[in-house]
Amino acid sequence: MEDRKPNRLIHEKSPYLQQHAHNPVDWHPWGEAAFALARAEDKPIFLSIGYSTCHWCHVMERESFEDADIAALLRATVVAVKVDREERPDLDTLYMAFCQALTGRGGWPLTVFLTPDGQPFFAGTYFPKESGYGRTGLRELLQRVHMAWTSNRQAVIGNATQILDAVREQMAAKASGADAAPTEAALEAGRAQLTAIFDAQHGGFGGAPKFPSPHNLLFLLREYRRTGDADCLAMVRASLDAMRRGGVYDHVGLGFHRYATDAHWFLPHFEKMLYDQALAAMAYTEAFLATGEAAFKQTALEIFEYVRRDLTSPEGLFYSAEDADSEGIEGKFYVWSADELRAMLGQEAALFMAVYGAAEDGNFHDEATGERSGGNIPFLPQALDAAAAGAGLDAAGLAERLERCRLILLAAREKRVRPLRDDKVLTDINGLMIAALAKAARAFDDEELAGRARRAADGLLERLSLPGGRLLHRLCQGEAAIPGMLDDYAFLAWGLTELYQTVFDTAYLGQAATLSKAMRDHFADADAGGFFLTPDDGEALLLRQKVFYDAAIPSGNSVAFFVLTTLYRLTGDTSFKEYADALARAVGPRLAEHAAGYAFFLCGLSQLLAKASEVTIAGDPDSPDTQALARAVFSHYLPETAVVLRPDDAEPVIVALAPFTRYQLPLAGRAAAHVCRGGSCQPPTADVETMLKLLGA
């Protein structure tokens, strides 16, 4: 790149905005200064929203935003504003809604033209620099927008008003009809809809491209627990097995890529997101508890190892993502030629290539030419047991040899030019990883994982929390900034409730309750139920939206429902249930349209309708009998069970948080389990087997 004077983005912290700081485009960050300039110069806003690991964002930058002629045209016709969607999910959600209303689709980069008061009048996604093949190019689009703005202004403004009114009406229509809380019928509909699109041949749901969507699997696991439907478990097993064998899993560096571009999990889009690691680890952890299959536990541990090695800050917090591209080529960091494999692995190369499907001319085709690429993406055409049998080896011996090969390749790969790592620390996604680590620490009896969850939680609460239970959204380059949004409160509260039920430190339960009360006070829709994405004292945007649909990650409302119902059961505070009930009534009409689109909300609903259980373990936390009761609960798949520890030495604290524990005491000096299930409480027991029977284990 030629040496250029940086634009205004040079002062921003976001790695994505920094990527564009040396474009010839006169970029502005989102803010009043950009809108004031648009008003002063009587120009529309050109709003470009993306994120640092977005492949097509990079393509549009290389084609258009690095081009001096396009930069000059942008400067002459618009005020150009660049936004990192991960820093400002409120802006992304708002303008994506307009894009979808206008075009029927969305994606990134998101390209929107706004009036100087922020109203959109045209939207799309990626635009090539030049028009061709029936697609409008950015150069032509800018010229057409400029002509419309200067010669037909009233039509442009009228179009903007119509778009805004249409989206408002759509939101109002969805908000109407909230009445009764959803029932088992919603769970049955969600299960049936997922079954209908399940890929029995390759696992997962639907065709290409194929996303892991772990919250679908978490829902099916809960339905297996609730109903005993073996088909639910079979879909989970098949999907998790296929994902782990496919090229969508990084067999050298561990962890999952974003998605597969095909239907059989082979060819990935290579970016790696923290949220995908967290959700996938949860699914593998819960599948291990439901089945006892060691391979699921191993995969979860491998995901956590990848996160420890590549996505963890020195302070124990978690970075956001790694890019798909390096040296301008998607996937270059991750693929291997046959010659490279032989050079690195020597005599073991033939074995590795056979097991992992490598070929002399590469094992995938170039998208542009359709010819073999020469590169190999490691994947497992068959399970390792079958591969071992085919090679006349025992499975354990094969695994050891392959692990040695993996470590050699990993060391070699570390010497390559790495993809960009987005080192933003986001409160919401860190909350997801804390929840994942805490769940796994319980399931695997792993103190190291619990310690990592503790360290991250403590770091977030120290660096990103404000007085009154308020949160900031982003930490980057030492700067904590951007008022927290719904997902920050809901996801971190989820992480803290999981962490409390793992380490039984009442400080985490107290913090989860405090965050949830702040969420209730600043985000709740008192009229229609549910929670807005933005707080009542946040930046005034065109619309204040509520998001219910579970997309790549669960929505803030779905997680809020899960958290509020859990906190009600952990504390007995009925205000949590009241807000959860109002939220459920708001979701109800949406479930009637397409229940499977709200899979994580259905997770919470399934737990509630599965004879939800609460168990208080009363005893000395360090005594073997207390630990035996806790371990017995943790080692079974009981997602509907909430666990409180009532230690005598912390009585004032836990009783203040959960008053019902006041009279839940040990039995004759022995730790005791006080079990309530389906609203019915049983006499306390000190016997592990009796407790498990009461919990329906």
XYZ file of C-alpha atoms in Angstrom:
697
model
C 0.000 0.000 0.000
C 1.346 3.456 -0.831
C 2.080 5.781 2.066
C -1.062 7.813 2.641
C -2.148 10.330 5.202
C -4.554 8.503 7.517
C -8.191 9.513 7.681
C -10.247 10.175 10.808
C -10.528 6.475 11.642
C -6.902 6.526 12.794
C -8.174 7.773 16.161
C -10.603 4.867 16.613
C -9.826 1.748 18.677
C -11.711 -0.856 16.638
C -9.411 -3.122 14.583
C -11.983 -2.993 11.774
C -11.990 0.786 11.682
C -8.210 0.766 11.900
C -8.142 -1.444 8.791
C -9.766 1.438 6.911
C -7.777 4.253 8.511
C -5.380 4.460 5.556
C -7.972 4.232 2.788
C -8.040 7.273 0.482
C -11.728 7.516 1.400
C -12.453 10.422 3.752
C -14.057 8.158 6.340
C -15.793 9.505 9.423
C -16.702 7.483 12.509
C -20.369 7.437 13.462
C -21.227 10.575 15.387
C -22.775 14.015 15.338
C -19.766 15.510 13.557
C -20.460 13.433 10.442
C -24.150 14.331 10.403
C -23.386 18.021 11.002
C -21.037 17.956 8.011
C -23.702 16.272 5.878
C -26.183 18.999 6.799
C -23.639 21.762 6.200
C -22.591 20.385 2.792
C -26.125 19.237 1.903
C -24.989 15.681 1.165
C -26.383 12.284 2.029
C -24.549 9.907 4.348
C -22.870 6.837 2.838
C -22.963 4.348 5.732
C -20.773 1.243 5.444
C -21.080 -1.352 8.219
C -18.852 -4.411 8.495
C -16.480 -6.258 10.785
C -12.828 -7.169 10.798
C -13.169 -10.834 9.773
C -15.724 -10.263 7.000
C -14.343 -11.606 3.705
C -16.598 -9.563 1.409
C -15.859 -6.459 3.458
C -12.199 -6.996 2.552
C -13.119 -7.516 -1.090
C -15.098 -4.275 -1.258
C -12.250 -2.434 0.436
C -9.673 -3.714 -2.050
C -11.874 -3.038 -5.073
C -13.401 0.293 -4.106
C -12.201 1.882 -0.897
C -8.541 1.587 -1.904
C -9.326 3.154 -5.283
C -8.459 6.852 -5.540
C -11.154 7.575 -8.134
C -13.909 5.986 -6.033
C -12.588 7.813 -2.970
C -12.781 11.120 -4.852
C -16.325 10.335 -6.004
C -17.357 9.513 -2.445
C -15.819 12.749 -1.208
C -17.626 14.769 -3.862
C -21.076 13.251 -3.411
C -21.536 11.957 0.165
C -20.207 12.001 3.693
C -18.716 8.540 4.209
C -19.230 6.883 7.606
C -17.703 3.553 8.637
C -19.100 1.446 11.518
C -17.872 -1.744 13.176
C -21.033 -3.824 13.632
C -19.533 -5.586 16.652
C -18.947 -2.264 18.398
C -22.366 -0.914 17.466
C -24.830 -3.803 17.142
C -27.623 -1.288 17.683
C -26.770 0.546 14.469
C -26.205 -2.689 12.595
C -29.539 -4.144 13.712
C -31.397 -0.933 12.907
C -30.067 -0.438 9.396
C -30.085 -4.143 8.596
C -33.826 -4.088 9.254
C -34.180 -1.352 6.636
C -32.006 -3.269 4.177
C -34.100 -6.398 4.606
C -37.311 -4.411 4.226
C -36.031 -2.877 0.991
C -34.298 -5.851 -0.613
C -35.619 -8.928 1.174
C -32.117 -9.931 2.243
C -29.153 -8.726 4.253
C -25.504 -9.366 5.000
C -22.171 -7.650 5.222
C -20.766 -5.336 4.171
C -23.984 -3.428 4.753
C -24.248 -0.375 2.513
C -26.887 2.259 3.309
C -27.529 5.792 2.048
C -29.065 8.110 4.650
C -30.485 11.579 4.687
C -28.543 13.979 6.944
C -31.039 13.222 9.725
C -30.292 9.493 9.564
C -33.246 8.175 7.559
C -32.291 5.474 5.030
C -33.454 5.789 1.440
C -31.380 3.069 -0.242
C -29.659 -0.058 1.076
C -27.747 -3.087 -0.133
C -24.771 -5.216 0.771
C -21.649 -5.765 -1.331
C -21.258 -3.695 -4.488
C -18.427 -4.273 -6.994
C -16.574 -1.200 -8.159
C -17.975 -1.333 -11.687
C -21.346 -2.425 -13.017
C -21.558 -5.680 -14.929
C -23.334 -9.021 -15.235
C -26.602 -7.417 -14.218
C -25.176 -5.975 -11.002
C -24.886 -2.261 -10.260
C -21.380 -1.125 -9.368
C -20.505 1.362 -6.649
C -19.347 3.996 -9.138
C -22.667 3.960 -10.981
C -24.623 3.769 -7.727
C -22.909 6.866 -6.326
C -23.602 8.771 -9.531
C -27.259 7.775 -9.530
C -27.717 8.645 -5.866
C -26.047 12.019 -6.421
C -28.340 12.745 -9.363
C -31.434 11.782 -7.368
C -30.303 13.807 -4.356
C -29.623 16.952 -6.362
C -32.467 16.817 -8.882
C -35.260 14.840 -7.222
C -34.793 15.488 -3.507
C -38.428 15.314 -2.510
C -38.814 11.849 -4.018
C -35.741 10.686 -2.091
C -37.062 12.078 1.186
C -40.496 10.642 0.461
C -38.919 7.249 -0.126
C -37.044 7.504 3.167
C -40.267 8.350 5.000
C -42.083 5.411 3.395
C -39.293 3.022 4.388
C -39.301 4.246 7.986
C -43.092 4.015 8.199
C -43.066 0.502 6.739
C -40.541 -0.767 9.269
C -42.446 0.929 12.104
C -45.671 -0.751 10.980
C -43.903 -4.108 10.734
C -42.596 -3.730 14.290
C -46.032 -2.710 15.565
C -47.680 -5.691 13.877
C -45.218 -8.097 15.474
C -45.731 -6.481 18.879
C -49.492 -6.981 18.701
C -51.168 -10.196 19.657
C -49.079 -10.919 22.756
C -51.391 -12.733 25.141
C -50.946 -16.210 26.549
C -47.552 -17.655 27.368
C -46.332 -20.344 24.942
C -46.994 -23.980 25.800
C -45.667 -27.414 24.894
C -47.152 -26.896 21.437
C -44.345 -24.437 20.694
C -41.746 -27.021 21.709
C -43.396 -29.649 19.538
C -43.511 -27.239 16.596
C -39.841 -26.334 16.995
C -38.871 -29.987 17.192
C -40.928 -30.867 14.113
C -39.528 -27.971 12.094
C -35.919 -28.910 12.887
C -36.658 -32.545 12.094
C -38.080 -31.531 8.720
C -34.869 -29.754 7.680
C -32.422 -32.168 9.329
C -29.828 -33.493 6.881
C -29.864 -37.219 7.646
C -26.917 -37.838 5.325
C -24.509 -35.157 6.532
C -25.876 -33.934 9.833
C -26.884 -30.365 10.572
C -29.900 -28.540 9.215
C -30.670 -27.439 5.683
C -28.221 -27.375 2.799
C -25.294 -25.225 1.760
C -24.021 -23.046 3.289
C -24.240 -24.936 6.557
C -23.833 -23.261 9.937
C -23.190 -25.144 13.189
C -26.133 -23.357 14.959
C -25.374 -25.001 18.327
C -28.493 -23.531 19.961
C -30.570 -25.846 17.741
C -28.655 -28.758 19.231
C -28.987 -27.428 22.780
C -32.746 -27.285 22.275
C -32.900 -30.828 20.919
C -30.835 -32.096 23.848
C -33.314 -30.534 26.256
C -36.193 -32.033 24.346
C -34.501 -35.424 24.555
C -34.258 -34.949 28.307
C -37.854 -33.715 28.582
C -39.557 -36.255 26.314
C -37.137 -39.146 25.906
C -37.442 -38.779 22.117
C -34.418 -40.711 20.803
C -34.660 -38.954 17.437
C -33.691 -35.671 19.106
C -30.525 -37.222 20.470
C -29.777 -38.922 17.148
C -29.892 -35.580 15.312
C -27.530 -34.063 17.850
C -25.105 -36.979 17.676
C -25.030 -37.017 13.886
C -24.509 -33.269 13.661
C -21.750 -33.056 16.268
C -19.919 -36.046 14.786
C -20.082 -34.634 11.251
C -19.005 -31.163 12.328
C -16.000 -32.533 14.202
C -14.887 -34.659 11.240
C -15.400 -31.935 8.630
C -13.037 -29.278 7.374
C -15.157 -26.743 9.256
C -13.169 -27.953 12.270
C -9.523 -26.868 12.394
C -7.819 -30.241 12.776
C -4.400 -28.653 13.243
C -5.096 -25.622 15.411
C -8.414 -26.801 16.944
C -11.644 -24.845 17.196
C -14.347 -24.216 14.598
C -14.377 -22.052 11.519
C -17.451 -19.913 10.927
C -19.434 -22.220 8.599
C -19.146 -24.676 5.715
C -19.786 -23.438 2.206
C -21.062 -26.899 1.230
C -23.657 -29.232 2.724
C -21.213 -31.810 4.109
C -19.092 -29.624 6.420
C -15.969 -29.879 4.258
C -15.028 -26.489 2.774
C -15.133 -23.780 5.424
C -15.344 -20.043 5.419
C -12.184 -19.780 7.461
C -12.872 -16.992 9.947
C -13.018 -18.116 13.581
C -15.381 -16.362 15.980
C -15.308 -16.450 19.773
C -19.077 -16.850 19.946
C -18.956 -19.947 17.739
C -16.371 -21.516 20.036
C -18.476 -20.777 23.125
C -21.731 -22.138 21.731
C -20.125 -25.195 20.139
C -18.315 -26.001 23.384
C -21.642 -25.844 25.234
C -23.241 -28.251 22.765
C -20.382 -30.759 22.993
C -20.323 -30.480 26.797
C -24.037 -31.111 27.146
C -23.904 -33.926 24.596
C -21.192 -35.560 26.703
C -23.420 -35.379 29.768
C -26.373 -36.780 27.833
C -24.438 -39.658 26.253
C -21.208 -40.212 28.159
C -19.301 -40.255 24.842
C -15.689 -39.245 25.497
C -15.244 -37.794 21.997
C -17.699 -35.010 22.813
C -15.759 -34.103 25.949
C -12.508 -34.174 23.993
C -13.853 -31.795 21.364
C -15.044 -29.335 24.004
C -11.622 -29.409 25.663
C -9.928 -28.842 22.304
C -12.101 -25.791 21.673
C -11.107 -24.378 25.043
C -7.455 -25.066 24.245
C -7.742 -23.090 20.999
C -9.382 -20.208 22.877
C -6.663 -20.298 25.557
C -3.882 -20.270 23.003
C -5.170 -17.771 20.439
C -8.122 -15.784 21.794
C -7.196 -15.044 25.415
C -5.667 -11.762 26.550
C -2.891 -11.589 29.149
C -5.577 -10.516 31.642
C -7.666 -13.624 30.943
C -10.345 -11.887 28.880
C -11.342 -13.109 25.436
C -10.717 -11.576 22.025
C -13.456 -11.498 19.414
C -12.270 -13.327 16.314
C -9.613 -14.300 13.796
C -9.868 -13.383 10.124
C -10.284 -15.810 7.237
C -7.697 -14.051 5.076
C -3.929 -13.766 5.297
C -1.694 -12.200 2.681
C -4.894 -11.277 0.853
C -5.970 -14.899 0.340
C -8.807 -16.590 2.184
C -7.699 -19.741 3.991
C -4.017 -19.493 3.059
C -2.985 -19.901 6.697
C -4.921 -23.163 7.038
C -4.250 -25.235 3.900
C -1.343 -27.521 2.995
C 0.151 -28.797 -0.235
C 1.153 -32.448 -0.451
C 4.799 -31.388 -0.694
C 4.505 -29.338 2.499
C 2.995 -32.267 4.366
C 5.793 -34.583 3.232
C 8.455 -32.036 4.136
C 7.011 -31.504 7.605
C 5.955 -35.035 8.501
C 8.471 -37.241 6.756
C 7.602 -40.916 7.062
C 4.310 -40.114 8.785
C 3.056 -37.995 5.875
C 1.439 -40.895 4.021
C -0.540 -41.898 7.111
C -1.635 -38.320 7.842
C -2.650 -37.709 4.229
C -4.661 -40.923 4.078
C -6.490 -40.287 7.335
C -7.157 -36.603 6.659
C -8.183 -36.880 3.019
C -5.227 -35.030 1.462
C -4.457 -35.431 -2.247
C -1.474 -34.694 -4.478
C -3.324 -31.980 -6.407
C -5.296 -30.767 -3.411
C -8.633 -31.900 -2.042
C -10.813 -28.918 -2.954
C -11.547 -26.874 -6.049
C -10.819 -23.223 -6.623
C -14.132 -21.336 -6.598
C -13.147 -19.136 -9.525
C -11.624 -21.708 -11.902
C -13.301 -24.907 -10.704
C -9.905 -26.612 -10.825
C -8.065 -28.392 -8.035
C -6.370 -25.780 -5.895
C -3.262 -27.737 -4.900
C -4.118 -27.091 -1.270
C -5.462 -29.567 1.251
C -7.936 -28.894 4.037
C -7.527 -31.610 6.678
C -10.778 -33.445 7.364
C -11.808 -36.947 8.394
C -13.610 -38.833 5.626
C -14.362 -41.506 8.232
C -14.223 -41.807 11.991
C -10.799 -42.499 13.507
C -11.863 -45.964 14.679
C -12.736 -46.904 11.114
C -9.535 -45.339 9.807
C -7.510 -47.313 12.339
C -9.207 -50.555 11.367
C -8.627 -49.856 7.687
C -4.922 -49.242 8.348
C -4.579 -52.293 10.567
C -3.781 -50.139 13.619
C -5.300 -49.838 17.057
C -7.256 -46.611 17.583
C -5.168 -45.395 20.537
C -1.905 -45.892 18.669
C -3.241 -44.085 15.604
C -4.446 -41.184 17.736
C -0.995 -40.799 19.306
C 0.737 -40.731 15.928
C -1.741 -38.230 14.518
C -1.341 -35.990 17.559
C 2.415 -35.893 17.007
C 1.777 -34.926 13.386
C -0.680 -32.238 14.459
C 1.823 -30.631 16.806
C 4.507 -30.594 14.092
C 2.112 -28.921 11.651
C 0.895 -26.463 14.276
C 4.471 -25.380 15.018
C 5.107 -24.936 11.293
C 1.853 -23.023 10.802
C 2.753 -20.598 13.571
C 5.628 -19.397 11.383
C 3.240 -18.348 8.612
C 1.744 -14.885 8.288
C -1.256 -15.059 10.606
C -4.726 -13.781 9.829
C -5.671 -10.614 11.664
C -6.896 -11.162 15.204
C -9.648 -8.797 16.290
C -8.553 -8.036 19.829
C -11.708 -6.259 20.954
C -13.025 -7.612 24.242
C -16.835 -7.575 24.015
C -18.864 -7.951 27.176
C -21.639 -10.004 25.619
C -19.456 -12.574 23.860
C -17.176 -12.846 26.888
C -20.290 -13.664 28.891
C -20.990 -16.530 26.480
C -17.491 -17.937 26.936
C -17.727 -17.645 30.713
C -20.972 -19.638 30.578
C -19.336 -22.273 28.366
C -16.287 -22.619 30.603
C -18.418 -22.822 33.739
C -20.684 -25.495 32.257
C -17.686 -27.566 31.188
C -15.912 -27.101 34.511
C -18.973 -28.598 36.229
C -19.415 -31.426 33.764
C -15.747 -32.407 33.642
C -14.858 -31.599 37.278
C -12.124 -29.347 35.904
C -10.729 -26.705 38.251
C -8.578 -25.143 35.530
C -11.630 -24.332 33.400
C -13.420 -22.944 36.444
C -10.408 -20.753 37.167
C -10.426 -19.372 33.638
C -14.130 -18.554 33.945
C -13.535 -16.843 37.292
C -10.643 -14.790 35.965
C -12.633 -13.585 32.964
C -15.679 -12.745 35.066
C -13.605 -10.830 37.585
C -11.812 -8.974 34.780
C -15.038 -7.976 33.053
C -16.636 -6.794 36.267
C -13.526 -4.784 37.098
C -12.970 -3.215 33.675
C -16.417 -2.964 32.076
C -18.908 -2.431 34.887
C -20.180 0.905 36.180
C -22.004 1.910 39.385
C -25.627 0.855 39.629
C -25.158 -2.417 37.786
C -24.489 -0.703 34.443
C -22.098 -2.069 31.850
C -19.895 -0.923 29.005
C -19.835 -2.924 25.790
C -16.261 -2.884 24.548
C -12.668 -2.912 25.820
C -9.978 -2.300 23.207
C -6.432 -0.956 23.494
C -7.063 -0.248 27.153
C -10.177 1.839 26.529
C -13.518 0.721 27.947
C -16.321 2.442 26.057
C -19.787 2.299 24.441
C -22.813 1.951 26.732
C -23.847 -1.653 27.247
C -26.750 -3.077 25.289
C -29.227 -5.816 26.117
C -26.928 -8.628 25.041
C -24.174 -7.389 27.349
C -26.442 -7.601 30.388
C -28.172 -10.835 29.458
C -25.083 -12.745 28.327
C -22.871 -11.692 31.216
C -25.658 -12.475 33.693
C -25.914 -15.905 32.067
C -22.199 -16.441 32.482
C -22.398 -15.404 36.124
C -25.344 -17.686 36.933
C -23.482 -20.619 35.380
C -20.330 -19.670 37.249
C -22.203 -19.417 40.542
C -23.611 -22.919 40.063
C -20.064 -24.163 39.428
C -17.986 -22.514 42.170
C -20.825 -21.405 44.516
C -19.326 -17.977 45.159
C -22.338 -15.890 46.129
C -20.677 -12.760 44.732
C -21.413 -14.065 41.227
C -25.053 -14.777 42.035
C -25.375 -11.300 43.507
C -23.807 -9.698 40.441
C -26.081 -11.677 38.119
C -29.111 -10.441 40.044
C -27.834 -6.850 39.988
C -27.247 -6.931 36.232
C -30.664 -8.460 35.627
C -32.348 -5.755 37.685
C -30.502 -3.078 35.703
C -31.607 -4.850 32.527
C -35.183 -4.790 33.797
C -35.009 -1.114 34.778
C -33.418 0.218 31.578
C -34.393 -2.160 28.775
C -37.834 -3.598 29.574
C -40.848 -2.754 27.433
C -43.439 -2.224 30.135
C -46.273 -2.114 27.603
C -45.663 -5.053 25.270
C -43.182 -7.200 27.189
C -39.664 -8.189 26.272
C -36.564 -6.046 26.228
C -35.296 -3.381 23.859
C -31.822 -3.739 22.403
C -30.819 -0.279 23.649
C -31.269 1.300 27.094
C -33.771 4.014 27.886
C -30.924 6.491 28.403
C -28.929 5.487 25.301
C -28.323 7.311 22.030
C -31.585 8.307 20.363
C -31.890 6.417 17.079
C -34.711 6.324 14.529
C -36.298 3.298 16.189
C -35.847 1.468 19.462
C -35.828 -2.162 18.445
C -36.505 -5.472 20.137
C -34.766 -8.540 18.750
C -36.232 -11.971 19.451
C -35.006 -14.127 16.580
C -32.046 -16.398 17.320
C -29.580 -15.907 14.466
C -25.868 -16.838 14.556
C -26.030 -16.342 18.302
C -29.070 -16.389 20.571
C -30.912 -13.101 20.851
C -30.636 -10.986 23.962
C -34.309 -11.631 24.676
C -33.884 -15.404 24.482
C -30.925 -15.304 26.857
C -32.757 -12.858 29.130
C -35.642 -15.338 29.402
C -33.208 -18.119 30.278
C -31.459 -15.951 32.877
C -34.613 -14.544 34.486
C -36.218 -17.948 34.891
C -32.965 -19.334 36.322
C -32.593 -16.452 38.759
C -36.188 -16.886 39.899
C -35.427 -20.494 40.744
C -32.080 -19.670 42.375
C -33.359 -16.772 44.486
C -37.134 -17.076 44.736
C -37.470 -13.420 43.671
C -40.839 -13.336 41.898
C -40.018 -10.115 40.026
C -37.671 -12.115 37.806
C -40.514 -14.486 36.937
C -42.912 -11.623 36.236
C -40.603 -10.123 33.636
C -39.861 -13.544 32.171
C -43.587 -14.214 31.836
C -44.151 -10.885 30.058
C -41.269 -11.689 27.711
C -42.723 -15.124 26.971
C -46.084 -13.585 26.074
C -44.298 -11.180 23.700
C -42.494 -14.053 21.973
C -45.629 -16.190 21.682
C -47.007 -14.836 18.384
C -43.576 -15.134 16.775
C -43.300 -18.773 17.815
C -46.580 -19.429 16.033
C -44.943 -18.232 12.786
C -41.736 -20.271 12.999
C -40.846 -21.767 16.366
C -37.473 -23.188 15.260
C -36.218 -19.650 14.633
C -36.278 -19.112 18.390
C -34.392 -22.223 19.417
C -32.628 -20.742 22.405
C -35.837 -19.288 23.776
C -37.235 -22.809 23.431
C -34.287 -24.071 25.518
C -35.540 -22.016 28.432
C -39.138 -22.999 27.787
C -38.242 -26.702 27.577
C -36.482 -26.529 30.935
C -39.497 -24.884 32.539
C -41.923 -27.452 31.155
C -39.733 -30.430 32.060
C -40.668 -30.477 35.748
C -38.086 -27.831 36.578
C -36.050 -28.803 39.612
C -34.308 -26.835 42.324
C -31.859 -28.377 44.744
C -30.257 -26.662 47.712
C -27.200 -28.452 49.028
C -26.711 -27.538 52.676
C -23.290 -28.247 54.096
C -19.650 -27.280 54.394
C -18.415 -26.599 50.848
C -15.095 -28.304 51.577
C -16.502 -31.463 53.143
C -16.526 -34.695 51.116
C -20.242 -35.300 51.658
C -21.172 -31.843 50.292
C -18.903 -32.328 47.319
C -20.301 -35.804 46.662
C -23.825 -34.401 46.404
C -22.723 -31.590 44.092
C -20.654 -33.905 41.893
C -23.559 -36.300 41.559
C -25.790 -33.522 40.216
C -23.076 -32.177 37.936
C -22.228 -35.548 36.411
C -25.762 -36.126 35.106
C -27.581 -34.363 32.305
C -30.115 -32.340 34.270
C -30.491 -29.050 32.361
C -33.768 -28.285 34.131
C -32.074 -28.291 37.542
C -30.903 -25.143 39.339
C -28.439 -25.645 42.193
C -27.867 -23.494 45.293
C -25.235 -24.149 47.948
C -26.127 -23.107 51.474
C -22.939 -23.068 53.545
C -23.316 -22.217 57.217
C -20.403 -19.803 57.190
C -22.043 -17.685 54.477
C -25.587 -17.849 55.847
C -26.317 -14.087 55.912
C -25.204 -13.700 52.288
C -27.028 -16.617 50.713
C -30.134 -16.075 52.826
C -30.259 -12.444 51.692
C -30.076 -13.543 48.059
C -32.256 -16.647 48.426
C -34.436 -16.308 51.548
C -35.934 -19.775 51.088
C -32.586 -21.268 52.115
C -32.946 -19.949 55.673
C -34.382 -23.231 56.943
C -32.651 -25.584 54.522
C -30.059 -27.061 56.841
C -27.748 -30.088 57.008
C -29.097 -33.335 58.481
C -27.548 -34.345 61.797
C -24.202 -32.858 60.830
C -24.220 -34.338 57.331
C -24.622 -32.419 54.072
C -28.187 -32.616 52.812
C -29.953 -32.043 49.502
C -33.281 -30.208 49.617
C -35.008 -31.076 46.334
C -38.065 -29.449 44.802
C -39.342 -30.687 41.454
C -42.299 -29.529 39.445
C -43.361 -27.218 42.277
C -43.342 -29.993 44.876
C -40.680 -30.092 47.608
C -39.461 -33.312 49.194
C -37.912 -34.051 52.586
C -34.157 -33.441 52.647
C -31.819 -36.338 52.076
C -28.150 -36.970 52.702
C -28.110 -39.916 50.302
C -26.766 -39.344 46.786
C -28.921 -42.003 45.122
C -32.085 -40.753 46.791
C -31.318 -37.208 45.647
C -30.768 -38.341 42.067
C -34.011 -40.318 42.091
C -35.875 -37.230 43.307
C -34.310 -35.237 40.442
C -35.385 -37.838 37.896
C -31.783 -38.581 36.911
